């Protein structure tokens, strides 16, 4: 029985990956289950054996991304390294996560745009932003307490850091000449350069 269970899981992942590719290429609203089946090279009925609907496919794709995002945030909150180093790691990990999932990242941005124009957005981007702003703000405050950043940093500066990541993300999606995976260090350097405590370290 175990090999069959592995086969079903592998097929489910194949279908999910095919769905994300089609969502990114055609747009979620224009995609049908038939399109996903054709992309995966299987019959339409085989898709329904694993996923009950197009919305269920989308939810599963974002659930997978949410798990990885939760790991990134949990790692950043773990004690040990100085907060400024954990902040740099958080930015790098978040950028790497998005760069590793270009199709799903494109779908996420498209759905965000649809939600802004009155469409149904299955991903609560406001919650995503709040989570990352909260994590970044906490690390900024801790870094200030440790003497690496100037006193008083917090939520406004965290908003700028998250905005810098998102701005790089949008440019990467719009312009093939932009390399997202090479920008994480620059985001850290630029965002923290004006927040350093006098006499503090110059790098994370």
PDB file of C-alpha atoms in Angstrom:
ATOM      1  CA  UNK A   1       0.000   0.000   0.000  1.00  0.00           C
ATOM      2  CA  UNK A   2       2.835   2.438   0.754  1.00  0.00           C
ATOM      3  CA  UNK A   3       4.106   2.615  -2.881  1.00  0.00           C
ATOM      4  CA  UNK A   4       0.592   3.507  -4.087  1.00  0.00           C
ATOM      5  CA  UNK A   5       0.384   6.278  -1.510  1.00  0.00           C
ATOM      6  CA  UNK A   6       3.711   7.673  -2.736  1.00  0.00           C
ATOM      7  CA  UNK A   7       2.470   7.494  -6.343  1.00  0.00           C
ATOM      8  CA  UNK A   8      -0.708   9.397  -5.488  1.00  0.00           C
ATOM      9  CA  UNK A   9       1.292  12.085  -3.706  1.00  0.00           C
ATOM     10  CA  UNK A  10       3.726  12.379  -6.616  1.00  0.00           C
ATOM     11  CA  UNK A  11       0.825  12.708  -9.063  1.00  0.00           C
ATOM     12  CA  UNK A  12      -0.767  15.346  -6.856  1.00  0.00           C
ATOM     13  CA  UNK A  13       2.456  17.380  -6.867  1.00  0.00           C
ATOM     14  CA  UNK A  14       2.728  17.049 -10.663  1.00  0.00           C
ATOM     15  CA  UNK A  15      -0.816  18.355 -11.074  1.00  0.00           C
ATOM     16  CA  UNK A  16      -0.189  21.187  -8.640  1.00  0.00           C
ATOM     17  CA  UNK A  17       2.987  22.250 -10.439  1.00  0.00           C
ATOM     18  CA  UNK A  18       1.187  22.113 -13.787  1.00  0.00           C
ATOM     19  CA  UNK A  19      -1.640  24.252 -12.394  1.00  0.00           C
ATOM     20  CA  UNK A  20       0.763  26.912 -11.153  1.00  0.00           C
ATOM     21  CA  UNK A  21       2.445  27.076 -14.578  1.00  0.00           C
ATOM     22  CA  UNK A  22      -0.905  27.521 -16.319  1.00  0.00           C
ATOM     23  CA  UNK A  23      -2.154  30.069 -13.768  1.00  0.00           C
ATOM     24  CA  UNK A  24       1.014  32.097 -14.347  1.00  0.00           C
ATOM     25  CA  UNK A  25       0.770  31.870 -18.128  1.00  0.00           C
ATOM     26  CA  UNK A  26      -2.979  32.334 -18.680  1.00  0.00           C
ATOM     27  CA  UNK A  27      -4.117  33.975 -15.457  1.00  0.00           C
ATOM     28  CA  UNK A  28      -6.175  32.255 -12.784  1.00  0.00           C
ATOM     29  CA  UNK A  29      -9.533  33.578 -13.998  1.00  0.00           C
ATOM     30  CA  UNK A  30      -8.949  32.310 -17.542  1.00  0.00           C
ATOM     31  CA  UNK A  31      -7.686  28.865 -16.562  1.00  0.00           C
ATOM     32  CA  UNK A  32      -9.928  25.790 -16.738  1.00  0.00           C
ATOM     33  CA  UNK A  33      -9.373  22.352 -15.257  1.00  0.00           C
ATOM     34  CA  UNK A  34      -8.993  21.097 -18.835  1.00  0.00           C
ATOM     35  CA  UNK A  35      -5.986  23.415 -19.253  1.00  0.00           C
ATOM     36  CA  UNK A  36      -4.362  22.021 -16.128  1.00  0.00           C
ATOM     37  CA  UNK A  37      -4.967  18.450 -17.293  1.00  0.00           C
ATOM     38  CA  UNK A  38      -3.433  19.185 -20.688  1.00  0.00           C
ATOM     39  CA  UNK A  39      -0.386  20.803 -19.049  1.00  0.00           C
ATOM     40  CA  UNK A  40       0.066  17.759 -16.817  1.00  0.00           C
ATOM     41  CA  UNK A  41      -0.493  15.345 -19.714  1.00  0.00           C
ATOM     42  CA  UNK A  42      -3.389  13.563 -18.023  1.00  0.00           C
ATOM     43  CA  UNK A  43      -7.153  13.258 -18.387  1.00  0.00           C
ATOM     44  CA  UNK A  44      -9.435  15.876 -16.853  1.00  0.00           C
ATOM     45  CA  UNK A  45     -10.918  13.267 -14.540  1.00  0.00           C
ATOM     46  CA  UNK A  46      -7.498  12.512 -13.121  1.00  0.00           C
ATOM     47  CA  UNK A  47      -7.210  16.098 -11.899  1.00  0.00           C
ATOM     48  CA  UNK A  48     -10.498  15.735 -10.022  1.00  0.00           C
ATOM     49  CA  UNK A  49      -9.177  12.633  -8.265  1.00  0.00           C
ATOM     50  CA  UNK A  50      -6.681  14.883  -6.483  1.00  0.00           C
ATOM     51  CA  UNK A  51      -8.370  18.297  -6.457  1.00  0.00           C
ATOM     52  CA  UNK A  52     -12.054  19.077  -6.355  1.00  0.00           C
ATOM     53  CA  UNK A  53     -11.875  22.426  -8.129  1.00  0.00           C
ATOM     54  CA  UNK A  54      -9.689  25.130  -9.583  1.00  0.00           C
ATOM     55  CA  UNK A  55      -9.972  27.057  -6.312  1.00  0.00           C
ATOM     56  CA  UNK A  56      -8.737  24.004  -4.415  1.00  0.00           C
ATOM     57  CA  UNK A  57      -5.698  23.850  -6.695  1.00  0.00           C
ATOM     58  CA  UNK A  58      -4.926  27.483  -5.992  1.00  0.00           C
ATOM     59  CA  UNK A  59      -5.404  27.053  -2.254  1.00  0.00           C
ATOM     60  CA  UNK A  60      -3.039  24.070  -2.219  1.00  0.00           C
ATOM     61  CA  UNK A  61      -0.385  26.003  -4.131  1.00  0.00           C
ATOM     62  CA  UNK A  62      -0.473  28.888  -1.693  1.00  0.00           C
ATOM     63  CA  UNK A  63      -0.597  26.539   1.288  1.00  0.00           C
ATOM     64  CA  UNK A  64       2.735  25.140   0.135  1.00  0.00           C
ATOM     65  CA  UNK A  65       4.179  28.647  -0.119  1.00  0.00           C
ATOM     66  CA  UNK A  66       2.714  29.564   3.274  1.00  0.00           C
ATOM     67  CA  UNK A  67       4.508  26.627   4.890  1.00  0.00           C
ATOM     68  CA  UNK A  68       7.832  27.793   3.521  1.00  0.00           C
ATOM     69  CA  UNK A  69       7.088  31.365   4.562  1.00  0.00           C
ATOM     70  CA  UNK A  70       6.309  30.209   8.091  1.00  0.00           C
ATOM     71  CA  UNK A  71       9.667  28.423   8.204  1.00  0.00           C
ATOM     72  CA  UNK A  72      11.435  31.629   7.117  1.00  0.00           C
ATOM     73  CA  UNK A  73       9.745  33.652   9.852  1.00  0.00           C
ATOM     74  CA  UNK A  74      10.324  30.989  12.503  1.00  0.00           C
ATOM     75  CA  UNK A  75      14.019  30.821  11.676  1.00  0.00           C
ATOM     76  CA  UNK A  76      14.315  34.611  11.927  1.00  0.00           C
ATOM     77  CA  UNK A  77      12.688  34.647  15.355  1.00  0.00           C
ATOM     78  CA  UNK A  78      14.956  31.935  16.767  1.00  0.00           C
ATOM     79  CA  UNK A  79      17.431  33.163  19.350  1.00  0.00           C
ATOM     80  CA  UNK A  80      21.187  32.894  18.946  1.00  0.00           C
ATOM     81  CA  UNK A  81      22.697  35.201  16.363  1.00  0.00           C
ATOM     82  CA  UNK A  82      22.569  38.993  16.749  1.00  0.00           C
ATOM     83  CA  UNK A  83      19.268  40.455  15.613  1.00  0.00           C
ATOM     84  CA  UNK A  84      20.843  42.405  12.744  1.00  0.00           C
ATOM     85  CA  UNK A  85      22.249  39.135  11.349  1.00  0.00           C
ATOM     86  CA  UNK A  86      18.885  37.430  11.719  1.00  0.00           C
ATOM     87  CA  UNK A  87      17.257  40.335   9.890  1.00  0.00           C
ATOM     88  CA  UNK A  88      19.720  39.979   7.008  1.00  0.00           C
ATOM     89  CA  UNK A  89      19.001  36.244   6.912  1.00  0.00           C
ATOM     90  CA  UNK A  90      15.252  36.920   6.876  1.00  0.00           C
ATOM     91  CA  UNK A  91      15.543  39.245   3.889  1.00  0.00           C
ATOM     92  CA  UNK A  92      17.771  36.811   2.003  1.00  0.00           C
ATOM     93  CA  UNK A  93      15.499  33.861   2.761  1.00  0.00           C
ATOM     94  CA  UNK A  94      12.357  35.747   1.735  1.00  0.00           C
ATOM     95  CA  UNK A  95      13.932  36.823  -1.543  1.00  0.00           C
ATOM     96  CA  UNK A  96      15.226  33.297  -2.195  1.00  0.00           C
ATOM     97  CA  UNK A  97      11.779  31.842  -1.507  1.00  0.00           C
ATOM     98  CA  UNK A  98      10.160  34.141  -4.073  1.00  0.00           C
ATOM     99  CA  UNK A  99      12.951  33.651  -6.623  1.00  0.00           C
ATOM    100  CA  UNK A 100      12.568  29.870  -6.341  1.00  0.00           C
ATOM    101  CA  UNK A 101       8.851  30.078  -7.197  1.00  0.00           C
ATOM    102  CA  UNK A 102       8.653  32.515 -10.129  1.00  0.00           C
ATOM    103  CA  UNK A 103       5.357  31.193 -11.498  1.00  0.00           C
ATOM    104  CA  UNK A 104       3.604  31.136  -8.139  1.00  0.00           C
ATOM    105  CA  UNK A 105       5.010  34.561  -7.315  1.00  0.00           C
ATOM    106  CA  UNK A 106       3.552  35.904 -10.563  1.00  0.00           C
ATOM    107  CA  UNK A 107       0.173  34.367  -9.721  1.00  0.00           C
ATOM    108  CA  UNK A 108       0.331  35.943  -6.257  1.00  0.00           C
ATOM    109  CA  UNK A 109       0.969  39.419  -7.700  1.00  0.00           C
ATOM    110  CA  UNK A 110      -1.783  38.968 -10.315  1.00  0.00           C
ATOM    111  CA  UNK A 111      -4.288  37.955  -7.651  1.00  0.00           C
ATOM    112  CA  UNK A 112      -3.240  40.876  -5.478  1.00  0.00           C
ATOM    113  CA  UNK A 113      -3.955  43.187  -8.415  1.00  0.00           C
ATOM    114  CA  UNK A 114      -7.325  41.521  -8.994  1.00  0.00           C
ATOM    115  CA  UNK A 115      -8.243  42.019  -5.355  1.00  0.00           C
ATOM    116  CA  UNK A 116      -7.306  45.683  -5.535  1.00  0.00           C
ATOM    117  CA  UNK A 117      -9.765  46.094  -8.430  1.00  0.00           C
ATOM    118  CA  UNK A 118     -12.685  44.387  -6.740  1.00  0.00           C
ATOM    119  CA  UNK A 119     -11.990  40.798  -7.758  1.00  0.00           C
ATOM    120  CA  UNK A 120     -11.960  37.873  -5.392  1.00  0.00           C
ATOM    121  CA  UNK A 121      -8.455  37.465  -4.024  1.00  0.00           C
ATOM    122  CA  UNK A 122      -7.951  34.062  -2.310  1.00  0.00           C
ATOM    123  CA  UNK A 123      -4.721  35.226  -0.701  1.00  0.00           C
ATOM    124  CA  UNK A 124      -4.925  37.697   2.187  1.00  0.00           C
ATOM    125  CA  UNK A 125      -1.953  39.881   1.267  1.00  0.00           C
ATOM    126  CA  UNK A 126      -2.668  42.280   4.133  1.00  0.00           C
ATOM    127  CA  UNK A 127      -2.022  39.443   6.592  1.00  0.00           C
ATOM    128  CA  UNK A 128       1.157  38.443   4.763  1.00  0.00           C
ATOM    129  CA  UNK A 129       2.440  42.015   4.949  1.00  0.00           C
ATOM    130  CA  UNK A 130       1.529  42.276   8.639  1.00  0.00           C
ATOM    131  CA  UNK A 131       3.424  39.094   9.472  1.00  0.00           C
ATOM    132  CA  UNK A 132       6.577  40.226   7.721  1.00  0.00           C
ATOM    133  CA  UNK A 133       6.367  43.797   9.025  1.00  0.00           C
ATOM    134  CA  UNK A 134       5.935  42.442  12.526  1.00  0.00           C
ATOM    135  CA  UNK A 135       8.922  40.119  12.223  1.00  0.00           C
ATOM    136  CA  UNK A 136      11.141  42.816  10.709  1.00  0.00           C
ATOM    137  CA  UNK A 137      10.047  45.435  13.267  1.00  0.00           C
ATOM    138  CA  UNK A 138      10.811  43.054  16.129  1.00  0.00           C
ATOM    139  CA  UNK A 139      14.284  42.358  14.755  1.00  0.00           C
ATOM    140  CA  UNK A 140      14.931  46.074  14.234  1.00  0.00           C
ATOM    141  CA  UNK A 141      13.998  46.819  17.842  1.00  0.00           C
ATOM    142  CA  UNK A 142      16.160  43.974  19.108  1.00  0.00           C
ATOM    143  CA  UNK A 143      19.080  45.181  16.980  1.00  0.00           C
ATOM    144  CA  UNK A 144      18.646  48.649  18.492  1.00  0.00           C
ATOM    145  CA  UNK A 145      18.632  47.158  21.993  1.00  0.00           C
ATOM    146  CA  UNK A 146      21.853  45.334  21.107  1.00  0.00           C
ATOM    147  CA  UNK A 147      23.434  48.612  20.014  1.00  0.00           C
ATOM    148  CA  UNK A 148      23.731  47.794  16.298  1.00  0.00           C
ATOM    149  CA  UNK A 149      20.963  50.144  15.139  1.00  0.00           C
ATOM    150  CA  UNK A 150      19.899  53.561  16.363  1.00  0.00           C
ATOM    151  CA  UNK A 151      17.171  53.753  19.027  1.00  0.00           C
ATOM    152  CA  UNK A 152      13.563  54.207  18.014  1.00  0.00           C
ATOM    153  CA  UNK A 153      13.457  52.013  14.922  1.00  0.00           C
ATOM    154  CA  UNK A 154      10.365  49.870  14.462  1.00  0.00           C
ATOM    155  CA  UNK A 155       7.195  49.621  12.402  1.00  0.00           C
ATOM    156  CA  UNK A 156       7.792  52.490   9.910  1.00  0.00           C
ATOM    157  CA  UNK A 157      11.270  51.244   9.057  1.00  0.00           C
ATOM    158  CA  UNK A 158       9.934  47.678   8.788  1.00  0.00           C
ATOM    159  CA  UNK A 159       7.364  48.898   6.274  1.00  0.00           C
ATOM    160  CA  UNK A 160      10.170  50.337   4.147  1.00  0.00           C
ATOM    161  CA  UNK A 161      12.167  47.082   4.289  1.00  0.00           C
ATOM    162  CA  UNK A 162       9.154  45.016   3.218  1.00  0.00           C
ATOM    163  CA  UNK A 163       8.379  47.593   0.522  1.00  0.00           C
ATOM    164  CA  UNK A 164      11.915  47.327  -0.817  1.00  0.00           C
ATOM    165  CA  UNK A 165      11.562  43.565  -1.188  1.00  0.00           C
ATOM    166  CA  UNK A 166       8.193  43.937  -2.927  1.00  0.00           C
ATOM    167  CA  UNK A 167       9.525  46.669  -5.230  1.00  0.00           C
ATOM    168  CA  UNK A 168      12.396  44.431  -6.332  1.00  0.00           C
ATOM    169  CA  UNK A 169       9.917  41.600  -6.805  1.00  0.00           C
ATOM    170  CA  UNK A 170       7.666  43.600  -9.132  1.00  0.00           C
ATOM    171  CA  UNK A 171      10.637  44.815 -11.201  1.00  0.00           C
ATOM    172  CA  UNK A 172      11.876  41.232 -11.503  1.00  0.00           C
ATOM    173  CA  UNK A 173       8.480  40.074 -12.783  1.00  0.00           C
ATOM    174  CA  UNK A 174       8.211  42.941 -15.260  1.00  0.00           C
ATOM    175  CA  UNK A 175      11.799  43.080 -16.490  1.00  0.00           C
ATOM    176  CA  UNK A 176      13.717  39.879 -17.354  1.00  0.00           C
ATOM    177  CA  UNK A 177      16.955  41.843 -16.976  1.00  0.00           C
ATOM    178  CA  UNK A 178      16.470  42.149 -13.202  1.00  0.00           C
ATOM    179  CA  UNK A 179      17.938  39.305 -11.123  1.00  0.00           C
ATOM    180  CA  UNK A 180      15.970  39.000  -7.901  1.00  0.00           C
ATOM    181  CA  UNK A 181      18.307  36.452  -6.336  1.00  0.00           C
ATOM    182  CA  UNK A 182      21.190  38.930  -6.507  1.00  0.00           C
ATOM    183  CA  UNK A 183      19.373  41.781  -4.774  1.00  0.00           C
ATOM    184  CA  UNK A 184      18.890  40.464  -1.242  1.00  0.00           C
ATOM    185  CA  UNK A 185      22.240  41.721   0.020  1.00  0.00           C
ATOM    186  CA  UNK A 186      21.651  45.101  -1.592  1.00  0.00           C
ATOM    187  CA  UNK A 187      18.226  45.421   0.054  1.00  0.00           C
ATOM    188  CA  UNK A 188      19.810  44.745   3.444  1.00  0.00           C
ATOM    189  CA  UNK A 189      22.660  47.171   2.860  1.00  0.00           C
ATOM    190  CA  UNK A 190      20.504  50.005   1.548  1.00  0.00           C
ATOM    191  CA  UNK A 191      17.727  49.624   4.123  1.00  0.00           C
ATOM    192  CA  UNK A 192      20.023  49.371   7.131  1.00  0.00           C
ATOM    193  CA  UNK A 193      22.634  51.923   6.119  1.00  0.00           C
ATOM    194  CA  UNK A 194      20.630  54.820   7.546  1.00  0.00           C
ATOM    195  CA  UNK A 195      19.651  52.937  10.703  1.00  0.00           C
ATOM    196  CA  UNK A 196      23.088  52.095  12.055  1.00  0.00           C
ATOM    197  CA  UNK A 197      23.983  53.197  15.548  1.00  0.00           C
ATOM    198  CA  UNK A 198      26.946  55.554  15.704  1.00  0.00           C
ATOM    199  CA  UNK A 199      30.045  53.407  15.960  1.00  0.00           C
ATOM    200  CA  UNK A 200      28.042  50.252  15.215  1.00  0.00           C
ATOM    201  CA  UNK A 201      29.079  47.569  12.701  1.00  0.00           C
ATOM    202  CA  UNK A 202      28.839  48.438   9.025  1.00  0.00           C
ATOM    203  CA  UNK A 203      27.547  45.071   7.855  1.00  0.00           C
ATOM    204  CA  UNK A 204      25.143  42.366   9.055  1.00  0.00           C
TER     205      UNK A 204
END
